CSV table of C-alpha atoms and ligand atoms in Angstrom, one decimal:
chain,number,residue,atom,x,y,z
A,1,MET,CA,126.3,-55.7,51.2
A,2,VAL,CA,123.5,-58.3,50.8
A,3,LYS,CA,120.1,-56.9,50.5
A,4,LYS,CA,117.5,-58.2,53.1
A,5,TYR,CA,113.8,-58.8,52.9
A,6,PHE,CA,111.0,-58.9,55.4
A,7,ILE,CA,107.5,-60.2,54.7
A,8,LYS,CA,104.5,-60.0,56.9
A,9,THR,CA,101.7,-62.1,56.3
A,10,PHE,CA,98.2,-61.5,57.4
A,11,GLY,CA,95.0,-63.6,56.8
A,12,CYS,CA,94.7,-67.2,55.5
A,13,GLN,CA,96.9,-70.2,54.5
A,14,MET,CA,96.7,-69.1,50.9
A,15,ASN,CA,98.5,-65.9,51.8
A,16,VAL,CA,101.2,-68.0,53.8
A,17,TYR,CA,101.6,-70.1,50.6
A,18,ASP,CA,101.9,-66.8,48.6
A,19,SER,CA,104.4,-65.3,51.0
A,20,ASN,CA,106.5,-68.5,50.7
A,21,ARG,CA,106.5,-68.3,47.0
A,22,MET,CA,107.5,-64.4,47.1
A,23,ALA,CA,110.3,-65.4,49.3
A,24,VAL,CA,111.5,-67.8,46.9
A,25,MET,CA,111.5,-65.2,44.1
A,26,LEU,CA,113.4,-62.7,46.4
A,27,GLU,CA,116.0,-65.2,47.3
A,28,GLU,CA,116.5,-66.0,43.5
A,29,MET,CA,117.2,-62.1,43.3
A,30,GLY,CA,120.0,-62.8,46.1
A,31,LEU,CA,118.0,-61.1,48.9
A,32,LYS,CA,118.2,-62.8,52.3
A,33,LYS,CA,115.4,-63.0,54.7
A,34,THR,CA,115.4,-61.2,58.0
A,35,GLN,CA,112.9,-61.1,60.9
A,36,ASN,CA,113.8,-57.7,61.9
A,37,GLN,CA,111.9,-55.1,59.9
A,38,ARG,CA,114.5,-52.6,60.5
A,39,ASP,CA,117.0,-54.6,58.6
A,40,ALA,CA,115.1,-54.9,55.6
A,41,ASP,CA,115.7,-53.1,52.3
A,42,VAL,CA,112.4,-54.7,51.0
A,43,VAL,CA,109.2,-54.9,53.4
A,44,ILE,CA,106.2,-56.5,52.2
A,45,PHE,CA,102.8,-56.4,53.7
A,46,ASN,CA,100.9,-59.4,52.3
A,47,THR,CA,97.4,-58.5,53.4
A,48,CYS,CA,93.8,-59.7,54.0
A,49,HIS,CA,90.6,-58.0,53.3
A,50,ILE,CA,88.1,-61.0,54.8
A,51,ARG,CA,87.0,-58.5,57.9
A,52,GLU,CA,87.4,-55.1,58.6
A,53,LYS,CA,89.8,-55.3,61.3
A,54,ALA,CA,92.3,-57.3,59.3
A,55,ALA,CA,92.2,-54.9,56.6
A,56,GLU,CA,92.6,-51.7,58.7
A,57,LYS,CA,95.4,-53.3,60.7
A,58,VAL,CA,97.5,-53.2,57.4
A,59,PHE,CA,97.3,-49.3,57.4
A,60,SER,CA,98.6,-48.8,60.8
A,61,ASP,CA,101.6,-51.2,60.0
A,62,LEU,CA,102.3,-49.3,56.9
A,63,GLY,CA,102.4,-46.1,58.8
A,64,ARG,CA,105.0,-47.6,61.1
A,65,ALA,CA,106.9,-49.0,58.0
A,66,TYR,CA,107.1,-45.3,56.8
A,67,LEU,CA,108.5,-44.1,60.1
A,68,ILE,CA,111.1,-46.9,60.0
A,69,LYS,CA,111.9,-45.9,56.3
A,70,GLN,CA,112.6,-42.5,57.4
A,71,GLU,CA,114.9,-43.3,60.2
A,72,ARG,CA,116.7,-45.8,57.8
A,73,GLU,CA,117.2,-42.9,55.3
A,74,ILE,CA,119.1,-40.9,57.9
A,75,ASP,CA,121.5,-44.0,58.1
A,76,GLY,CA,122.0,-43.6,54.4
A,77,LYS,CA,119.6,-46.9,53.8
A,78,ASP,CA,116.9,-46.9,51.2
A,79,THR,CA,113.7,-49.0,51.8
A,80,ILE,CA,111.2,-50.5,49.3
A,81,ILE,CA,107.7,-50.8,50.7
A,82,GLY,CA,105.4,-53.0,49.1
A,83,VAL,CA,101.8,-54.2,49.6
A,84,THR,CA,100.4,-57.4,48.1
A,85,GLY,CA,97.3,-59.5,48.8
A,86,CYS,CA,93.5,-58.7,49.0
A,87,VAL,CA,93.4,-55.5,50.3
A,88,VAL,CA,95.5,-54.2,47.3
A,89,GLN,CA,92.9,-56.0,45.1
A,90,ALA,CA,89.9,-54.3,47.0
A,91,GLU,CA,91.3,-50.9,47.6
A,92,ASP,CA,93.2,-50.6,44.2
A,93,LYS,CA,94.3,-47.1,43.6
A,94,GLU,CA,92.7,-46.0,47.1
A,95,ILE,CA,95.9,-47.9,48.8
A,96,LEU,CA,98.3,-45.6,47.1
A,97,LYS,CA,96.4,-42.5,48.3
A,98,ARG,CA,96.1,-43.6,51.6
A,99,ALA,CA,99.7,-44.7,51.9
A,100,PRO,CA,101.4,-42.5,49.1
A,101,TYR,CA,104.8,-43.8,50.4
A,102,VAL,CA,104.1,-47.5,49.1
A,103,ASP,CA,106.5,-48.3,46.4
A,104,PHE,CA,104.3,-51.1,44.8
A,105,ALA,CA,101.1,-52.8,45.2
A,106,LEU,CA,100.3,-56.2,43.5
A,107,GLY,CA,97.0,-58.2,43.9
A,108,PRO,CA,96.9,-61.7,44.7
A,109,LEU,CA,96.9,-62.9,41.2
A,110,ARG,CA,99.8,-60.5,40.1
A,111,TYR,CA,102.7,-61.1,42.5
A,112,PHE,CA,104.3,-63.4,39.9
A,113,ARG,CA,105.8,-60.0,38.6
A,114,LEU,CA,107.5,-59.5,42.1
A,115,LYS,CA,111.1,-59.8,40.6
A,116,GLU,CA,110.8,-57.2,37.7
A,117,VAL,CA,108.7,-55.0,39.9
A,118,VAL,CA,111.3,-54.8,42.7
A,119,GLU,CA,113.9,-54.2,40.1
A,120,GLU,CA,112.1,-51.5,38.6
A,121,VAL,CA,111.5,-49.9,41.9
A,122,PHE,CA,115.1,-50.3,42.8
A,123,ASN,CA,116.1,-48.4,39.6
A,124,GLU,CA,113.5,-45.7,39.3
A,125,ARG,CA,112.7,-44.6,42.8
A,126,GLU,CA,109.8,-42.2,42.3
A,127,LYS,CA,107.5,-44.4,40.8
A,128,GLN,CA,104.3,-46.0,42.5
A,129,LEU,CA,103.7,-49.3,40.8
A,130,LEU,CA,100.3,-50.9,41.0
A,131,ASP,CA,99.0,-54.1,39.4
A,132,THR,CA,95.5,-55.5,40.0
A,133,GLU,CA,94.6,-56.9,36.9
A,134,PHE,CA,92.3,-59.9,37.0
A,135,SER,CA,94.4,-61.7,34.3
A,136,ALA,CA,93.4,-64.7,32.1
A,137,VAL,CA,96.9,-65.9,32.4
A,138,SER,CA,97.8,-68.4,35.4
A,139,LYS,CA,100.1,-66.8,38.0
A,140,PHE,CA,101.4,-70.3,38.5
A,141,ASP,CA,102.7,-70.6,35.1
A,142,PHE,CA,105.3,-67.7,35.8
A,143,LEU,CA,106.4,-68.6,39.3
A,144,PRO,CA,109.8,-70.0,39.8
A,145,GLU,CA,109.7,-73.6,41.2
A,146,ASN,CA,108.4,-74.0,44.8
A,147,LYS,CA,110.6,-75.6,47.7
A,148,SER,CA,109.9,-76.8,51.2
A,149,GLU,CA,110.8,-74.5,53.9
A,150,SER,CA,109.9,-77.1,56.6
A,151,GLY,CA,108.4,-80.6,57.0
A,152,CYS,CA,104.8,-79.1,56.4
A,153,SER,CA,104.1,-77.2,53.3
A,154,TYR,CA,101.0,-75.6,51.7
A,155,LEU,CA,100.5,-76.2,48.1
A,156,ALA,CA,97.8,-74.3,46.3
A,157,ILE,CA,95.7,-76.3,43.9
A,158,GLN,CA,92.7,-74.1,43.2
A,159,GLU,CA,92.2,-70.4,43.6
A,160,GLY,CA,89.0,-68.2,43.7
A,161,CYS,CA,85.6,-68.9,44.4
A,162,ASN,CA,82.1,-68.8,42.4
A,163,ASN,CA,80.1,-69.2,45.5
A,164,PHE,CA,79.2,-65.6,46.3
A,165,CYS,CA,78.5,-66.1,50.0
A,166,THR,CA,76.8,-62.8,50.5
A,167,TYR,CA,79.1,-61.7,53.3
A,168,CYS,CA,82.4,-62.7,51.5
A,169,VAL,CA,84.6,-60.7,49.8
A,170,VAL,CA,86.9,-63.7,48.3
A,171,PRO,CA,85.2,-63.8,44.7
A,172,TYR,CA,86.0,-59.9,44.3
A,173,THR,CA,89.6,-60.2,45.8
A,174,ARG,CA,90.7,-63.8,44.3
A,175,GLY,CA,88.6,-63.8,41.3
A,176,VAL,CA,86.6,-66.8,39.7
A,177,GLU,CA,87.5,-70.5,40.6
A,178,VAL,CA,90.6,-71.6,38.6
A,179,SER,CA,92.2,-75.0,39.2
A,180,ARG,CA,95.5,-75.9,38.4
A,181,PRO,CA,96.3,-78.8,36.1
A,182,VAL,CA,97.0,-82.2,37.9
A,183,GLU,CA,100.4,-82.5,36.4
A,184,ASP,CA,101.5,-79.1,37.7
A,185,VAL,CA,100.1,-79.9,41.2
A,186,LEU,CA,101.9,-83.4,41.0
A,187,HIS,CA,105.0,-81.9,40.1
A,188,GLU,CA,105.1,-79.3,42.8
A,189,ALA,CA,104.1,-81.8,45.4
A,190,ARG,CA,107.0,-84.2,44.5
A,191,ARG,CA,109.5,-81.3,44.6
A,192,LEU,CA,108.1,-80.2,48.0
A,193,VAL,CA,108.5,-84.0,49.2
A,194,GLN,CA,112.1,-84.1,47.5
A,195,THR,CA,113.1,-80.8,49.5
A,196,GLY,CA,112.0,-82.1,52.8
A,197,SER,CA,108.1,-82.1,53.3
A,198,LEU,CA,106.4,-84.9,55.1
A,199,GLU,CA,103.2,-83.2,55.0
A,200,LEU,CA,101.4,-81.3,52.3
A,201,ASN,CA,98.4,-79.2,52.8
A,202,LEU,CA,96.4,-78.6,49.8
A,203,LEU,CA,94.9,-75.2,49.4
A,204,GLY,CA,92.1,-73.7,47.8
A,205,GLN,CA,89.4,-71.0,48.6
A,206,ASN,CA,86.9,-73.9,47.8
A,207,VAL,CA,89.3,-76.7,47.4
A,208,ASN,CA,86.7,-79.5,46.9
A,209,SER,CA,85.5,-77.8,43.9
A,210,TYR,CA,88.8,-78.6,42.3
A,211,HIS,CA,88.5,-79.8,38.6
A,212,GLY,CA,92.0,-79.7,37.1
A,213,GLU,CA,92.7,-81.1,33.6
A,214,ASP,CA,95.1,-84.3,33.4
A,215,ALA,CA,97.7,-84.8,31.0
A,216,SER,CA,94.9,-86.0,28.3
A,217,GLY,CA,92.9,-83.1,29.0
A,218,ARG,CA,90.3,-84.6,31.0
A,219,GLU,CA,88.8,-82.9,34.2
A,220,ARG,CA,89.7,-84.7,37.6
A,221,ASN,CA,88.2,-84.2,41.1
A,222,LEU,CA,89.9,-83.7,44.2
A,223,ALA,CA,89.5,-87.4,45.1
A,224,TYR,CA,91.4,-88.4,42.0
A,225,LEU,CA,94.2,-85.8,43.0
A,226,LEU,CA,94.4,-87.0,46.7
A,227,ASN,CA,95.0,-90.5,45.2
A,228,LYS,CA,97.6,-89.5,42.9
A,229,ILE,CA,99.4,-87.4,45.7
A,230,ALA,CA,99.2,-90.2,48.1
A,231,GLU,CA,101.5,-92.2,45.9
A,232,ILE,CA,104.3,-90.1,46.6
A,233,ASP,CA,107.1,-91.9,48.1
A,234,GLY,CA,108.3,-90.0,51.3
A,235,LEU,CA,105.0,-88.1,51.8
A,236,GLN,CA,103.4,-89.1,55.1
A,237,ARG,CA,100.5,-86.8,55.7
A,238,ILE,CA,98.1,-85.1,53.4
A,239,ARG,CA,95.5,-82.6,54.4
A,240,TYR,CA,93.1,-80.1,52.3
A,241,THR,CA,91.5,-76.9,53.1
A,242,THR,CA,89.0,-75.1,53.0
A,243,SER,CA,86.1,-77.2,51.6
A,244,TYR,CA,82.5,-76.2,50.8
A,245,PRO,CA,79.9,-78.5,52.2
A,246,ALA,CA,77.8,-78.7,49.1
A,247,ASP,CA,80.7,-79.8,47.2
A,248,VAL,CA,82.0,-82.8,49.3
A,249,ASP,CA,81.1,-85.9,46.9
A,250,ASP,CA,81.0,-89.6,47.6
A,251,ASP,CA,84.4,-89.9,45.9
A,252,LEU,CA,85.8,-87.5,48.3
A,253,ILE,CA,84.3,-89.3,51.3
A,254,ARG,CA,85.6,-92.7,50.2
A,255,CYS,CA,89.2,-91.2,50.3
A,256,HIS,CA,88.8,-90.7,54.0
A,257,LYS,CA,88.3,-94.3,54.5
A,258,GLU,CA,90.9,-95.6,51.9
A,259,ILE,CA,93.7,-93.2,52.0
A,260,SER,CA,95.8,-93.8,55.1
A,261,LYS,CA,97.8,-90.7,54.6
A,262,LEU,CA,94.8,-88.5,54.6
A,263,MET,CA,94.9,-87.1,58.1
A,264,PRO,CA,91.6,-87.8,60.3
A,265,TYR,CA,90.7,-83.9,60.6
A,266,LEU,CA,88.5,-81.8,58.1
A,267,HIS,CA,87.7,-78.2,58.2
A,268,LEU,CA,84.3,-78.0,57.0
A,269,PRO,CA,82.7,-74.5,57.3
A,270,ILE,CA,79.0,-74.4,58.1
A,271,GLN,CA,79.0,-70.6,59.0
A,272,SER,CA,75.4,-70.8,60.7
A,273,GLY,CA,72.9,-73.8,61.7
A,274,SER,CA,69.9,-71.9,60.8
A,275,ASP,CA,68.3,-72.8,57.3
A,276,ALA,CA,67.1,-69.2,57.1
A,277,ILE,CA,70.5,-67.5,57.6
A,278,LEU,CA,72.1,-70.0,55.3
A,279,LYS,CA,69.8,-68.9,52.6
A,280,LYS,CA,70.3,-65.5,53.1
A,281,MET,CA,74.0,-66.0,53.1
A,282,ASN,CA,73.7,-67.7,49.6
A,283,ARG,CA,75.1,-70.9,51.0
A,284,ARG,CA,74.2,-74.0,48.7
A,285,HIS,CA,73.3,-76.3,51.7
A,286,THR,CA,70.9,-76.5,54.5
A,287,ARG,CA,71.7,-77.3,58.0
A,288,ASP,CA,70.6,-81.0,57.5
A,289,ASP,CA,72.5,-81.4,54.1
A,290,TYR,CA,75.7,-80.3,56.2
A,291,LEU,CA,74.8,-82.8,59.1
A,292,ARG,CA,74.5,-85.5,56.6
A,293,VAL,CA,77.9,-84.7,55.2
A,294,VAL,CA,79.4,-85.0,58.6
A,295,ASP,CA,77.5,-88.4,59.2
A,296,LYS,CA,79.0,-89.9,56.1
A,297,LEU,CA,82.5,-88.7,56.9
A,298,LYS,CA,82.3,-90.2,60.5
A,299,GLU,CA,81.0,-93.4,59.0
A,300,ALA,CA,84.1,-93.5,56.6
A,301,ASN,CA,86.4,-92.5,59.2
A,302,PRO,CA,85.1,-93.0,62.9
A,303,ASN,CA,88.1,-91.3,64.1
A,304,ILE,CA,87.5,-88.1,62.1
A,305,GLY,CA,87.7,-85.0,64.1
A,306,MET,CA,85.5,-81.9,62.5
A,307,SER,CA,86.3,-78.2,62.6
A,308,SER,CA,84.2,-75.3,61.0
A,309,ASP,CA,83.9,-71.5,60.6
A,310,PHE,CA,81.2,-69.7,62.2
A,311,ILE,CA,79.7,-66.4,61.8
A,312,VAL,CA,77.4,-64.7,64.4
A,313,GLY,CA,75.2,-61.7,64.0
A,314,PHE,CA,74.7,-62.0,60.6
A,315,PRO,CA,71.9,-59.4,59.2
A,316,GLY,CA,68.4,-60.8,60.4
A,317,GLU,CA,69.8,-63.3,62.8
A,318,THR,CA,67.3,-63.9,65.5
A,319,ASP,CA,68.0,-65.6,69.0
A,320,GLU,CA,66.4,-68.7,67.5
A,321,ASP,CA,68.5,-68.6,64.4
A,322,PHE,CA,71.6,-68.5,66.9
A,323,GLN,CA,70.3,-71.4,69.0
A,324,GLN,CA,70.3,-73.4,65.8
A,325,THR,CA,74.0,-72.8,65.4
A,326,LEU,CA,74.7,-73.8,69.1
A,327,ASP,CA,72.4,-76.8,68.3
A,328,VAL,CA,74.7,-78.1,65.4
A,329,VAL,CA,77.9,-77.4,67.9
A,330,ASN,CA,76.3,-79.7,70.1
A,331,ARG,CA,75.6,-82.4,67.5
A,332,VAL,CA,78.8,-82.4,65.7
A,333,LYS,CA,81.2,-81.6,68.8
A,334,TYR,CA,83.8,-79.8,66.8
A,335,ILE,CA,87.4,-80.6,68.1
A,336,GLN,CA,88.5,-77.0,67.0
A,337,ALA,CA,86.7,-74.1,65.3
A,338,PHE,CA,86.9,-70.5,64.2
A,339,SER,CA,84.1,-68.0,65.2
A,340,PHE,CA,83.6,-64.3,63.9
A,341,LYS,CA,81.5,-61.5,64.5
A,342,TYR,CA,79.9,-60.6,61.0
A,343,SER,CA,81.9,-57.8,59.8
A,344,ARG,CA,80.2,-55.6,57.0
A,345,ARG,CA,82.3,-55.7,53.8
A,346,PRO,CA,81.8,-52.8,51.3
A,347,GLY,CA,80.5,-54.2,48.1
A,348,THR,CA,79.1,-57.2,49.3
A,349,PRO,CA,75.2,-58.0,49.2
A,350,ALA,CA,75.1,-58.5,53.0
A,351,ALA,CA,76.3,-55.1,53.9
A,352,VAL,CA,73.3,-53.5,52.7
A,353,MET,CA,70.9,-55.9,54.0
A,354,ASP,CA,68.0,-54.8,56.3
A,355,GLY,CA,68.4,-56.0,60.2
A,356,GLN,CA,72.0,-55.4,60.8
A,357,ILE,CA,72.8,-56.7,64.1
A,358,GLU,CA,74.0,-54.4,67.1
A,359,GLU,CA,77.6,-54.9,68.0
A,360,LYS,CA,76.5,-55.6,71.6
A,361,VAL,CA,74.4,-58.5,70.6
A,362,LYS,CA,77.1,-59.9,68.3
A,363,LYS,CA,79.5,-59.8,71.0
A,364,GLU,CA,77.4,-61.7,73.6
A,365,ARG,CA,76.6,-64.5,70.8
A,366,LEU,CA,80.1,-64.7,70.1
A,367,GLN,CA,81.1,-65.3,73.6
A,368,ILE,CA,78.3,-67.8,74.1
A,369,LEU,CA,79.4,-69.8,71.0
A,370,GLN,CA,83.0,-69.6,71.8
A,371,ASP,CA,82.6,-70.7,75.3
A,372,LEU,CA,80.4,-73.9,73.9
A,373,LEU,CA,83.1,-74.5,71.2
A,374,PHE,CA,86.1,-74.3,73.6
A,375,SER,CA,84.1,-76.6,75.9
A,376,TYR,CA,84.2,-79.4,73.2
A,377,GLN,CA,87.8,-78.4,72.1
A,378,THR,CA,89.2,-78.8,75.9
A,379,LYS,CA,87.3,-81.9,76.2
A,380,PHE,CA,88.8,-83.6,73.1
A,381,ASN,CA,92.3,-82.4,74.0
A,382,LYS,CA,92.0,-83.7,77.7
A,383,ASP,CA,90.7,-86.8,76.2
A,384,SER,CA,94.0,-87.1,74.4
A,385,VAL,CA,96.0,-87.5,77.4
A,386,GLY,CA,97.7,-90.8,77.8
A,387,LYS,CA,97.4,-91.5,74.2
A,388,VAL,CA,100.4,-91.8,71.9
A,389,MET,CA,100.1,-89.7,68.8
A,390,SER,CA,102.2,-89.1,65.9
A,391,VAL,CA,103.7,-85.6,65.9
A,392,LEU,CA,105.4,-83.5,63.2
A,393,PHE,CA,107.6,-81.1,64.9
A,394,GLU,CA,107.5,-77.9,63.2
A,395,ASN,CA,109.0,-75.2,65.3
A,396,LYS,CA,111.5,-74.5,68.3
A,397,GLY,CA,109.3,-73.9,71.4
A,398,ARG,CA,109.3,-70.9,73.9
A,399,HIS,CA,111.6,-72.8,76.4
A,400,LYS,CA,115.0,-74.0,75.6
A,401,GLY,CA,115.0,-77.7,74.7
A,402,GLN,CA,111.4,-77.6,73.5
A,403,LEU,CA,109.9,-78.5,70.0
A,404,VAL,CA,106.2,-77.6,69.0
A,405,GLY,CA,104.5,-79.7,66.4
A,406,ARG,CA,101.0,-80.8,65.2
A,407,THR,CA,99.1,-84.1,65.9
A,408,PRO,CA,97.0,-85.7,63.3
A,409,TYR,CA,94.2,-83.6,64.6
A,410,MET,CA,96.0,-80.2,64.2
A,411,GLN,CA,96.4,-79.9,68.1
A,412,ASN,CA,99.6,-78.0,69.0
A,413,LEU,CA,101.7,-80.2,70.9
A,414,HIS,CA,105.0,-79.2,72.7
A,415,ALA,CA,107.6,-81.7,74.1
A,416,GLU,CA,111.1,-81.5,75.2
A,417,ALA,CA,113.0,-82.8,72.1
A,418,ASP,CA,116.2,-82.3,70.6
A,419,SER,CA,116.3,-80.3,67.7
A,420,SER,CA,117.5,-83.0,65.5
A,421,LEU,CA,113.9,-84.2,65.7
A,422,LEU,CA,112.9,-80.8,64.0
A,423,ASN,CA,110.9,-81.6,60.7
A,424,LYS,CA,110.3,-85.1,61.7
A,425,ILE,CA,107.4,-87.3,62.6
A,426,VAL,CA,107.7,-88.8,66.0
A,427,ASP,CA,105.6,-90.8,68.4
A,428,VAL,CA,104.7,-88.8,71.4
A,429,ARG,CA,102.7,-89.7,74.7
A,430,VAL,CA,100.4,-87.1,75.6
A,431,THR,CA,100.8,-86.0,79.3
A,432,ASP,CA,98.7,-82.9,79.6
A,433,ALA,CA,96.3,-81.0,77.9
A,434,SER,CA,94.7,-77.4,77.9
A,435,THR,CA,92.1,-75.8,75.5
A,436,ASN,CA,94.8,-74.8,72.8
A,437,SER,CA,97.5,-77.0,73.4
A,438,LEU,CA,98.9,-80.5,74.4
A,439,SER,CA,102.3,-81.3,76.0
A,440,GLY,CA,103.8,-85.0,75.8
A,441,GLU,CA,106.9,-86.8,76.0
A,442,VAL,CA,108.8,-88.4,73.2
A,443,LEU,CA,108.8,-92.0,73.1
B,501,5AD,N1,82.3,-61.2,58.6
B,501,5AD,C1,82.8,-62.2,59.3
B,501,5AD,N2,83.4,-63.2,59.0
B,501,5AD,C2,83.5,-63.6,57.7
B,501,5AD,N3,84.2,-64.5,57.1
B,501,5AD,C3,84.2,-64.3,55.7
B,501,5AD,N4,83.5,-63.0,55.7
B,501,5AD,C4,83.1,-62.7,56.6
B,501,5AD,C5,82.5,-61.4,57.3
B,501,5AD,N5,82.2,-60.6,56.2
B,501,5AD,C6,84.5,-65.7,57.8
B,501,5AD,C7,83.7,-67.0,57.3
B,501,5AD,C8,85.1,-67.6,56.5
B,501,5AD,C9,86.3,-67.3,57.2
B,501,5AD,C10,87.4,-67.5,56.3
B,501,5AD,O1,85.9,-65.9,57.5
B,501,5AD,O2,83.7,-67.8,58.5
B,501,5AD,O3,84.8,-69.2,56.4
B,502,SF4,FE1,83.9,-67.1,50.6
B,502,SF4,FE2,84.3,-69.6,51.5
B,502,SF4,FE3,81.9,-68.5,50.6
B,502,SF4,FE4,83.9,-68.7,48.8
B,502,SF4,S1,82.9,-70.4,49.9
B,502,SF4,S2,82.4,-67.1,49.1
B,502,SF4,S3,85.6,-68.1,50.2
B,502,SF4,S4,82.8,-68.1,52.5
C-alpha cells in the first residue's frame, strides 16, 4: 500500500514554503499527500513560535495526533509523528518531554534531513530523533529541486534575522541572516515558472537585507535580484516579503517605478508609531524615517498600496504612544494590515522589561486599532468596485462553479469561473466588496 503524509502548517509564509519543500521530499520517497490526518502514515506539524498562542496550539494538536495514532494502531496501522519549525528550535529537548510520542523533531534549518530521518524512524520505531543544530551548512544545498504547486509560489531567498527586535524570537529560531546565492535563486525561480508559476513571492525574514553573491562572487542587493527575476519569460507577477523599513534603499524604491511585473503592494511593518516604543523595540528607524520611505514609494508608484504589522501593548506603551500608532494609520491609510497584542516570549529582552501592560488594556487597544485599520481596508475594497483587475485564480471557491484568487493588491476575489481558469491570470470586473474580500465577474 502506498503510504500517505499529512502536513499541517502554522505561522508565516516561510513555513508554507518549508512545508512545500518537505512535501516534495516525501513525494520523492513515494508517499502521497492526504488532507485527512486519519489516513496519514506520516504526520508533520510545521510549527510557529512567534506568539504564545501559536506555540501552545501545537501541543493540543500533538495530543490529538497521539489519539489518532492509537486508534490507527487498533487497525494495525503505524503512524509517524514529526514536528518541525520554530517551536522545535525554541523548545529543543523539552518538546520530546512534553510530547513523548513524537518520533522526530527537526529545527527549521535542519529539515533537509527529512528523508533520512523518516526512513530511520520507519526502520527503528522506538527512537526519538531530535536535530536543532544551528548548522553552518545551507539547507538549500541539500534540498531536492523545488517545483510549483500552483500559479503562485513562494521562493525563499534569505533566511534569519540580525535585527534583534526586543519582542521577537526569530533571530533565536531561524538564526542569523543568510542570503542564498543569486544563481541558486534564479535557478529555482526559472524552475518554478517552468512548472507553472505565474507569480513568485520572494521570501525572507528580512528580505530587503538580501545580499547574495553572484557568479563572480560579488554581493548583490534585492533590487538587482528583482531585475534579474523580472527577465524570466512567462513570469507575470513578483512580490517580496517581509521588508525592514531601515533597509529600504533607493535602488529598491526605483524597482517600484521601473519593474512592471512588481505588484503595487508592499508589506512594510512599522510595529508602532511611537519613537519611544520603537526605540524600546530596538527598531533601527523612527516614525518619520518610516513615513519618508512610504512617501518615496508612493512617489515611485502612486498606485502602491501599503500593508503593515502592528503590536499593541508593548511594555511601557502609554495612551499617547498608542495614539501615535493610530496617527500613522491615518496618514498611511493601509489597504491591509496585521495587528497583534504584545506576547511575552521567553528569552527575549522585552519579556523582562518593566511596564508590562494589562491584558484588558491590550485588548481595548487592539480593538480600537483594528476598527481603524478595517475602516481603511473596507474603503479601499469598496473603491475597487467597478474597476477591472487582473486576478490570479488560486483555489476553488466555497460554492460550486466559483474560483478564488488575488488581485494585484492581494485582495481575495471570488467569481464564477470555469475551473480551466485555475492558475491563470484573468481580467475581472469587481462587482461587490466587503472588508475581507471582493466579488467580480470574469470578462
Ligand atoms: N508579540 C506580538 N506580536 C509579535 N510579532 C512578533 N513578535 C511578537 C510578539 N512577541 C509580530 C510582529 C511581526 C509579526 C510577524 O508578528 O508584528 O512583524
Ligand atoms: Fe523579528 Fe522582523 Fe524584527 Fe527580524 S525584523 S527581529 S523577524 S520583527
